[in-house]
Coordinates of C-alpha atoms in Angstrom, one line a residue:
M1 CA 91.4 110.3 64.4
T2 CA 91.5 114.2 63.4
E3 CA 94.6 113.8 61.2
T4 CA 92.7 111.3 59.2
K5 CA 89.7 112.7 58.7
N6 CA 91.4 116.1 57.9
S7 CA 93.8 114.4 55.3
G8 CA 90.6 112.7 53.7
T9 CA 88.9 115.9 53.7
I10 CA 91.7 117.5 51.7
S11 CA 92.3 114.9 49.3
T12 CA 88.4 114.9 48.1
K13 CA 89.2 118.8 47.7
Q14 CA 92.3 117.7 45.4
R15 CA 90.4 115.3 43.5
W16 CA 87.9 118.0 42.9
I17 CA 90.3 120.7 42.1
A18 CA 92.1 118.0 39.6
E19 CA 88.8 117.5 37.8
L20 CA 88.0 121.0 37.4
A21 CA 91.3 121.6 36.0
K22 CA 90.8 118.6 33.6
R23 CA 87.2 120.1 32.5
K24 CA 89.0 123.5 32.3
R25 CA 92.3 122.7 30.3
D26 CA 94.1 125.8 28.5
K27 CA 92.0 128.0 31.4
S28 CA 92.8 130.1 33.8
L29 CA 91.1 129.0 37.2
T30 CA 90.0 130.9 39.6
P31 CA 89.0 131.2 42.8
L32 CA 91.2 128.3 44.5
A33 CA 92.5 130.4 47.7
H34 CA 89.5 129.3 49.3
H35 CA 90.2 126.0 49.7
I36 CA 93.1 126.8 52.0
D37 CA 91.6 126.5 55.8
L38 CA 92.9 126.0 59.0
A39 CA 92.8 122.0 58.5
W40 CA 94.7 122.6 55.4
L41 CA 97.2 124.4 56.9
R42 CA 97.1 121.6 60.0
E43 CA 97.7 118.8 57.0
A44 CA 100.4 121.1 55.6
H45 CA 102.2 121.4 58.8
R46 CA 102.2 117.8 59.1
Q47 CA 103.4 116.8 55.7
T48 CA 106.4 119.4 56.6
R49 CA 109.6 117.7 57.3
P50 CA 109.9 118.2 61.4
G51 CA 113.7 117.2 61.4
A52 CA 114.5 120.0 59.0
T53 CA 117.0 122.8 59.4
P54 CA 115.2 125.9 61.1
G55 CA 115.4 129.2 58.8
I56 CA 116.7 132.5 59.8
D57 CA 114.3 132.8 63.2
G58 CA 115.8 129.6 64.4
V59 CA 112.4 128.3 65.1
T60 CA 112.1 124.3 64.5
A61 CA 109.2 122.3 63.4
R62 CA 108.9 120.9 67.1
E63 CA 109.1 124.4 68.7
Y64 CA 106.6 126.0 66.1
G65 CA 104.2 123.0 66.8
Q66 CA 103.9 124.0 70.6
G67 CA 100.6 125.8 70.8
I68 CA 100.1 125.7 66.9
E69 CA 96.5 126.5 66.6
P70 CA 96.8 130.6 66.9
K71 CA 99.9 130.5 64.9
L72 CA 97.9 128.7 61.9
V73 CA 95.0 131.0 62.6
S74 CA 97.3 134.2 62.2
L75 CA 99.1 132.5 59.1
L76 CA 95.8 132.0 57.3
D77 CA 94.7 135.8 57.9
R78 CA 98.1 137.1 57.0
A79 CA 98.1 134.7 53.6
K80 CA 94.6 135.6 52.3
S81 CA 94.5 139.6 53.5
G82 CA 98.0 139.7 51.7
R83 CA 99.9 140.6 55.1
Y84 CA 101.9 138.0 55.0
R85 CA 105.8 138.8 54.5
A86 CA 108.0 136.1 52.9
P87 CA 111.2 136.3 55.0
P88 CA 114.4 135.8 53.3
V89 CA 115.6 132.2 52.9
R90 CA 119.2 131.4 55.0
R91 CA 121.7 130.3 52.4
V92 CA 123.7 127.2 53.2
L93 CA 126.5 125.9 51.1
I94 CA 127.0 122.2 50.4
P95 CA 129.4 120.0 48.5
K96 CA 128.8 119.6 44.6
G97 CA 131.9 117.8 43.9
R98 CA 135.1 118.9 41.9
G99 CA 135.7 121.6 44.8
T100 CA 132.7 123.4 43.9
M101 CA 129.6 124.2 46.8
R102 CA 126.1 123.9 45.7
P103 CA 123.6 127.0 47.3
I104 CA 120.4 125.9 49.2
G105 CA 118.1 128.1 50.7
I106 CA 116.1 127.5 53.9
P107 CA 113.1 128.6 54.6
T108 CA 111.6 129.6 58.0
H109 CA 109.5 126.6 59.1
E110 CA 106.2 128.7 58.7
D111 CA 106.8 129.5 55.3
K112 CA 107.7 125.7 54.8
V113 CA 103.8 125.1 55.8
L114 CA 102.2 128.1 53.9
Q115 CA 104.7 126.8 50.7
R116 CA 103.3 123.5 51.1
A117 CA 100.0 124.8 51.3
V118 CA 100.3 126.4 48.1
V119 CA 101.8 122.9 46.4
M120 CA 98.7 121.1 47.8
L121 CA 96.6 123.2 45.9
L122 CA 98.5 123.5 42.6
E123 CA 99.9 120.3 42.3
P124 CA 96.4 118.5 41.2
I125 CA 96.1 121.1 38.8
Y126 CA 99.3 120.8 37.1
E127 CA 99.5 116.9 37.4
Q128 CA 96.6 117.4 34.5
E129 CA 99.6 119.4 32.6
F130 CA 102.5 117.5 32.7
F131 CA 103.8 114.8 30.5
D132 CA 104.9 111.1 31.0
F133 CA 108.4 111.5 30.5
S134 CA 108.2 114.1 33.3
Y135 CA 109.7 113.1 36.4
G136 CA 111.2 115.2 39.2
F137 CA 109.1 115.9 42.3
R138 CA 106.0 114.1 41.4
R139 CA 104.4 112.4 43.5
G140 CA 104.8 108.5 43.1
R141 CA 107.7 109.0 40.6
S142 CA 111.1 108.9 41.2
A143 CA 114.3 108.7 39.5
H144 CA 114.7 105.6 39.2
D145 CA 111.6 105.3 37.4
A146 CA 113.2 108.0 34.9
L147 CA 116.2 105.7 34.3
A148 CA 114.1 102.8 34.0
A149 CA 112.2 104.6 31.1
L150 CA 115.5 105.7 29.6
R151 CA 116.9 102.2 29.6
R152 CA 113.3 101.0 27.8
A153 CA 113.7 103.5 25.5
V154 CA 117.6 103.1 24.5
M155 CA 117.2 99.3 24.2
W156 CA 113.9 99.8 22.0
F157 CA 116.0 102.0 19.5
G158 CA 119.0 99.8 19.5
G159 CA 120.8 102.8 20.3
G160 CA 121.0 106.1 18.5
W161 CA 122.2 109.3 19.5
V162 CA 122.4 111.2 22.8
L163 CA 121.7 114.9 23.2
D164 CA 123.3 115.1 26.9
V165 CA 121.8 118.4 28.1
D166 CA 123.3 120.6 31.3
V167 CA 121.0 123.9 31.8
S168 CA 123.6 126.3 33.4
S169 CA 122.4 127.5 37.1
F170 CA 118.8 126.7 36.3
F171 CA 117.2 127.6 39.4
D172 CA 119.4 130.4 40.0
T173 CA 118.5 132.0 36.6
I174 CA 114.6 131.3 36.3
D175 CA 113.0 134.9 35.2
H176 CA 110.8 135.8 37.8
D177 CA 108.4 137.4 35.4
V178 CA 108.6 134.7 32.9
C179 CA 107.7 132.3 36.0
R180 CA 104.7 134.5 36.7
A181 CA 103.2 135.0 33.3
L182 CA 103.7 131.0 33.1
L183 CA 102.0 130.7 36.5
R184 CA 98.9 132.8 35.0
R185 CA 98.0 130.4 32.4
R186 CA 96.4 128.0 34.8
V187 CA 96.3 129.9 38.2
G188 CA 94.0 133.4 38.2
D189 CA 93.7 133.4 41.8
G190 CA 94.8 136.7 43.5
V191 CA 96.2 135.1 46.6
V192 CA 98.5 132.3 45.1
E193 CA 100.0 134.9 42.4
R194 CA 101.0 137.4 45.5
L195 CA 102.5 134.7 47.4
V196 CA 104.5 133.0 45.0
G197 CA 105.6 136.4 44.0
K198 CA 106.5 137.4 47.6
W199 CA 108.3 134.1 47.8
L200 CA 110.2 134.9 44.1
R201 CA 111.5 138.1 45.7
A202 CA 112.3 137.0 49.3
G203 CA 115.7 137.2 49.0
V204 CA 118.3 135.2 50.7
L205 CA 120.5 136.2 53.8
D206 CA 124.1 135.6 52.9
G207 CA 126.8 137.0 55.2
G208 CA 124.2 138.9 57.2
V209 CA 123.1 140.7 54.2
V210 CA 119.3 140.0 52.4
K211 CA 120.2 139.9 48.7
R212 CA 117.3 140.2 46.2
A213 CA 117.7 139.9 42.8
G214 CA 114.7 139.5 39.4
R215 CA 116.1 136.0 38.7
G216 CA 116.2 132.7 40.3
T217 CA 114.7 130.5 43.3
P218 CA 116.3 128.8 45.9
Q219 CA 116.9 124.9 45.8
G220 CA 115.8 124.0 49.6
G221 CA 112.1 125.8 49.3
V222 CA 109.2 123.5 49.3
I223 CA 107.7 125.6 46.4
S224 CA 110.7 125.8 44.3
P225 CA 110.3 122.3 42.8
L226 CA 107.6 122.8 41.5
L227 CA 107.8 126.2 40.1
A228 CA 110.9 124.8 38.3
N229 CA 108.6 121.8 36.8
I230 CA 105.8 124.2 35.9
Y231 CA 108.5 126.5 34.0
L232 CA 110.4 123.6 32.2
H233 CA 107.0 122.1 31.1
D234 CA 106.7 125.0 28.8
V235 CA 110.0 125.7 28.0
L236 CA 110.9 122.3 26.9
D237 CA 108.0 119.5 27.3
V238 CA 105.6 121.6 25.4
W239 CA 107.6 122.5 22.7
W240 CA 109.1 118.9 22.2
V241 CA 105.7 117.6 22.1
Q242 CA 104.4 120.0 19.5
D243 CA 106.7 121.5 17.6
V244 CA 109.7 119.2 17.6
Q245 CA 108.6 115.4 17.4
P246 CA 106.2 116.4 14.7
R247 CA 108.9 117.1 12.7
L248 CA 111.8 114.1 13.2
R249 CA 112.3 112.0 10.7
G250 CA 112.7 108.9 13.1
R251 CA 112.0 108.1 16.6
G252 CA 112.9 110.5 19.5
F253 CA 112.7 110.0 23.1
L254 CA 112.5 112.9 26.2
V255 CA 113.1 112.0 29.6
R256 CA 113.4 114.8 32.1
Y257 CA 114.2 115.0 36.4
A258 CA 113.6 118.7 37.1
D259 CA 116.3 120.2 35.3
D260 CA 118.2 117.2 34.2
F261 CA 117.2 115.9 30.8
V262 CA 118.6 113.8 27.8
I263 CA 117.2 113.2 24.4
L264 CA 117.2 109.9 22.4
F265 CA 117.1 110.2 18.7
E266 CA 117.3 107.5 16.2
H267 CA 119.0 109.6 13.6
E268 CA 121.8 111.8 13.3
V269 CA 120.2 114.6 11.4
D270 CA 117.4 114.8 13.7
A271 CA 119.7 115.1 16.7
R272 CA 121.8 117.8 15.3
R273 CA 118.7 120.0 14.3
V274 CA 117.3 119.6 17.6
Q275 CA 120.9 120.4 19.1
A276 CA 121.0 123.3 16.5
V277 CA 117.8 125.4 17.8
L278 CA 118.0 124.2 21.5
A279 CA 120.0 127.1 23.2
N280 CA 117.8 129.6 21.7
R281 CA 114.7 128.1 23.0
F282 CA 116.1 128.3 26.4
A283 CA 117.6 131.8 25.9
R284 CA 113.8 132.9 25.0
F285 CA 113.6 131.9 28.5
G286 CA 116.5 133.9 30.1
L287 CA 118.1 129.9 30.5
S288 CA 121.3 128.9 29.0
L289 CA 123.4 125.5 28.0
H290 CA 126.4 125.0 29.5
P291 CA 128.7 124.7 26.1
E292 CA 130.7 122.1 27.8
K293 CA 128.6 119.7 29.4
T294 CA 126.2 120.1 27.1
R295 CA 127.1 117.5 23.8
L296 CA 126.1 115.0 21.4
L297 CA 127.0 111.3 21.4
E298 CA 126.7 108.4 19.1
F299 CA 125.3 105.8 21.2
T300 CA 124.4 102.9 19.5
R301 CA 124.5 99.1 20.5
P302 CA 128.0 97.3 19.3
R303 CA 127.9 94.7 16.9
G304 CA 129.4 91.5 17.1
Q305 CA 130.8 89.7 20.5
A306 CA 134.4 92.0 20.7
V307 CA 134.6 95.6 20.2
R308 CA 137.6 97.1 19.7
R309 CA 139.0 99.9 22.2
D310 CA 139.1 102.4 19.6
E311 CA 135.7 101.2 18.4
R312 CA 133.9 101.3 21.7
P313 CA 130.8 103.5 22.0
E314 CA 131.0 106.7 24.4
T315 CA 129.1 107.1 27.8
F316 CA 126.8 109.8 29.3
D317 CA 125.9 110.7 32.4
F318 CA 122.3 111.1 34.1
L319 CA 120.9 111.0 37.8
G320 CA 124.5 109.9 39.2
F321 CA 125.0 107.3 36.7
T322 CA 127.5 106.6 34.0
H323 CA 125.4 104.5 31.0
F324 CA 127.2 102.3 28.7
W325 CA 126.8 99.1 26.6
G326 CA 127.9 95.9 28.5
K327 CA 127.4 92.5 28.1
S328 CA 124.4 90.5 30.1
R329 CA 125.2 87.0 31.6
R330 CA 123.7 85.6 28.4
G331 CA 126.3 87.5 26.0
R332 CA 123.7 90.2 25.1
W333 CA 124.6 93.9 24.7
I334 CA 122.4 95.8 27.1
V335 CA 122.6 99.0 28.5
R336 CA 124.1 99.2 32.1
K337 CA 124.7 101.8 34.8
K338 CA 127.6 102.2 37.4
T339 CA 127.9 104.5 39.8
M340 CA 129.5 108.2 38.2
R341 CA 133.0 108.8 39.2
S342 CA 132.6 112.1 40.2
R343 CA 129.4 110.9 42.8
L344 CA 131.5 108.3 44.3
S345 CA 134.5 110.8 45.1
R346 CA 132.0 113.2 46.4
S347 CA 130.6 110.5 49.0
I348 CA 134.1 109.1 49.8
V349 CA 134.5 113.0 50.5
E350 CA 132.0 113.6 53.1
V351 CA 132.3 110.0 54.8
D352 CA 135.9 111.3 55.2
R353 CA 134.9 114.7 56.8
W354 CA 132.1 112.6 58.9
C355 CA 134.6 110.5 60.4
R356 CA 137.0 113.3 61.2
R357 CA 134.5 115.4 63.0
N358 CA 133.1 112.7 65.0
R359 CA 136.0 110.3 65.7
H360 CA 135.5 110.9 69.4
E361 CA 132.4 109.9 69.5
P362 CA 132.1 106.4 70.7
V363 CA 132.8 103.6 68.5
A364 CA 129.2 102.1 68.7
A365 CA 127.6 105.5 67.8
Q366 CA 129.9 106.2 64.6
A367 CA 129.2 102.2 63.3
A368 CA 125.7 103.0 63.3
A369 CA 125.7 106.4 61.6
L370 CA 127.9 104.9 59.1
G371 CA 125.6 102.1 58.4
R372 CA 123.1 104.5 57.9
K373 CA 125.1 106.5 55.1
L374 CA 125.9 103.0 53.9
R375 CA 122.4 101.8 53.6
G376 CA 121.3 105.3 51.8
H377 CA 123.9 104.8 49.6
Y378 CA 122.9 101.9 48.7
A379 CA 119.0 102.5 48.3
Y380 CA 120.0 105.0 45.8
Y381 CA 122.9 103.5 43.8
G382 CA 122.0 99.6 44.1
V383 CA 120.8 99.0 40.9
T384 CA 121.6 95.4 38.9
G385 CA 125.4 95.6 37.6
N386 CA 126.5 98.3 40.1
A387 CA 128.0 95.6 42.5
D388 CA 131.6 96.7 42.0
A389 CA 130.9 100.5 42.8
L390 CA 129.2 99.6 45.8
G391 CA 131.9 97.2 46.9
E392 CA 134.6 100.1 46.3
F393 CA 132.5 102.7 48.2
L394 CA 132.1 100.6 51.0
F395 CA 135.9 99.4 51.6
R396 CA 136.4 103.6 51.1
V397 CA 134.4 104.1 53.8
R398 CA 135.8 101.2 55.5
Q399 CA 139.5 103.0 55.0
R400 CA 138.6 105.9 56.0
W401 CA 136.9 104.9 59.6
R402 CA 140.2 103.3 60.1
K403 CA 142.1 106.4 59.1
W404 CA 140.2 108.3 62.0
L405 CA 139.8 105.7 64.7
S406 CA 143.9 105.6 64.7
T407 CA 144.2 109.3 65.6
R408 CA 142.5 108.4 69.1
S409 CA 145.0 106.4 70.1
Q410 CA 148.5 107.3 71.5
R411 CA 150.0 103.6 69.9
G412 CA 149.9 104.6 66.5
K413 CA 148.1 103.7 63.1
L414 CA 145.4 100.9 63.7
S415 CA 146.1 97.8 62.0
W416 CA 143.4 96.0 59.8
R417 CA 143.4 93.0 62.0
R418 CA 142.8 95.2 65.1
F419 CA 140.3 97.3 62.9
M420 CA 138.4 93.9 61.7
A421 CA 138.2 93.3 65.4
I422 CA 136.2 96.2 65.4
E423 CA 134.0 95.9 62.8
A424 CA 133.5 92.0 64.2
R425 CA 131.4 94.1 67.1
H426 CA 130.1 96.8 65.0
P427 CA 129.3 95.3 61.3
L428 CA 128.6 97.8 58.7
P429 CA 126.2 96.5 56.1
R430 CA 127.1 94.8 52.9
P431 CA 126.3 96.0 49.8
R432 CA 122.7 95.0 48.2
I433 CA 121.1 95.5 44.8
V434 CA 117.8 96.9 45.7
H435 CA 116.5 98.1 42.3
A436 CA 116.3 95.4 39.9
S437 CA 116.8 96.6 35.8
R438 CA 113.5 97.3 34.2

């Protein structure tokens, strides 16, 4: 009952902040931090993922939640008085694909709570600013919404020219001074500014050494996605709406999910003009585009019923899917999606590593865990037309599981017949389409 009451009170405050932001567009809002009180911090703690990996202090969400009231009182006092010290994040490397690793920064749970509290304060403001074509890390929006919007635009245009953009190490190269300056355009509260500055300067604990720099915000931080959206809103979105679109000869469409975005143009001349100035635009804000991964390609609908191999239109990747022209059941050319080969390979490698590490666990426990992995994969990649890739993933998972189960026995390699008998007792979930084409 108390949690429901707190949530309702906070929602009311957030609606008031949103209305204030609407009334005072293009103005810096202050004061704001007075909205953060004990009830606000309790809700921030409730919204913070309980099973997350702990930060450098080793304190889990459950441990922090024991006797939490005095801790929140102390946290609130330190945050408001300026005595709060943002601890460095703990660096963890996760596989990215093609043998590379992605650094993730893990804050302490207390730091996550305070970051969540500030996010809860800033979201109502910036939701009045952000454009509809921005989808990443926003409430009520998903990657599949972005994919659907892109598909509708391509079908509406009948194809066109696609500018496929890759921002080099975006989260690692965000300029701290630029980020704070962009924040001040809408937020003039000293407490909030000070906290954001501390998080940007907190640094990363890597190999026992704290490393600090004037650039970057760690992926994994609660506030990092919002800061990224604020940054790219000015760098890209506002520029696109105010400066680029009015000068286009034909239609243009931008869809962005965090730092992943593609731009669709009706005319080649528009595409090449934007391509020519895009790198300079990003350089003004300390960002760079990957010279090899950023490319312009023709993606027009094929003509006729058959297409020669040398005339097949190019494909492009976005949000884990390869987009290509294919035939519908009625024989019409439509935009289809399939799992990117690099993402499929990465997922298979991760399953193989998991099976190797857990091969001595009970078979029932292994089957349950693999089932969760498969259902998670289907939940994202289960789109209309992607059944072949889903089936291949299931087959590869079964291959890896059988391979590592074989190492448990002195009888040699586990035959498919014996393996299928195990599967009959512990079946893995079959592929399913979760997202119909929109």
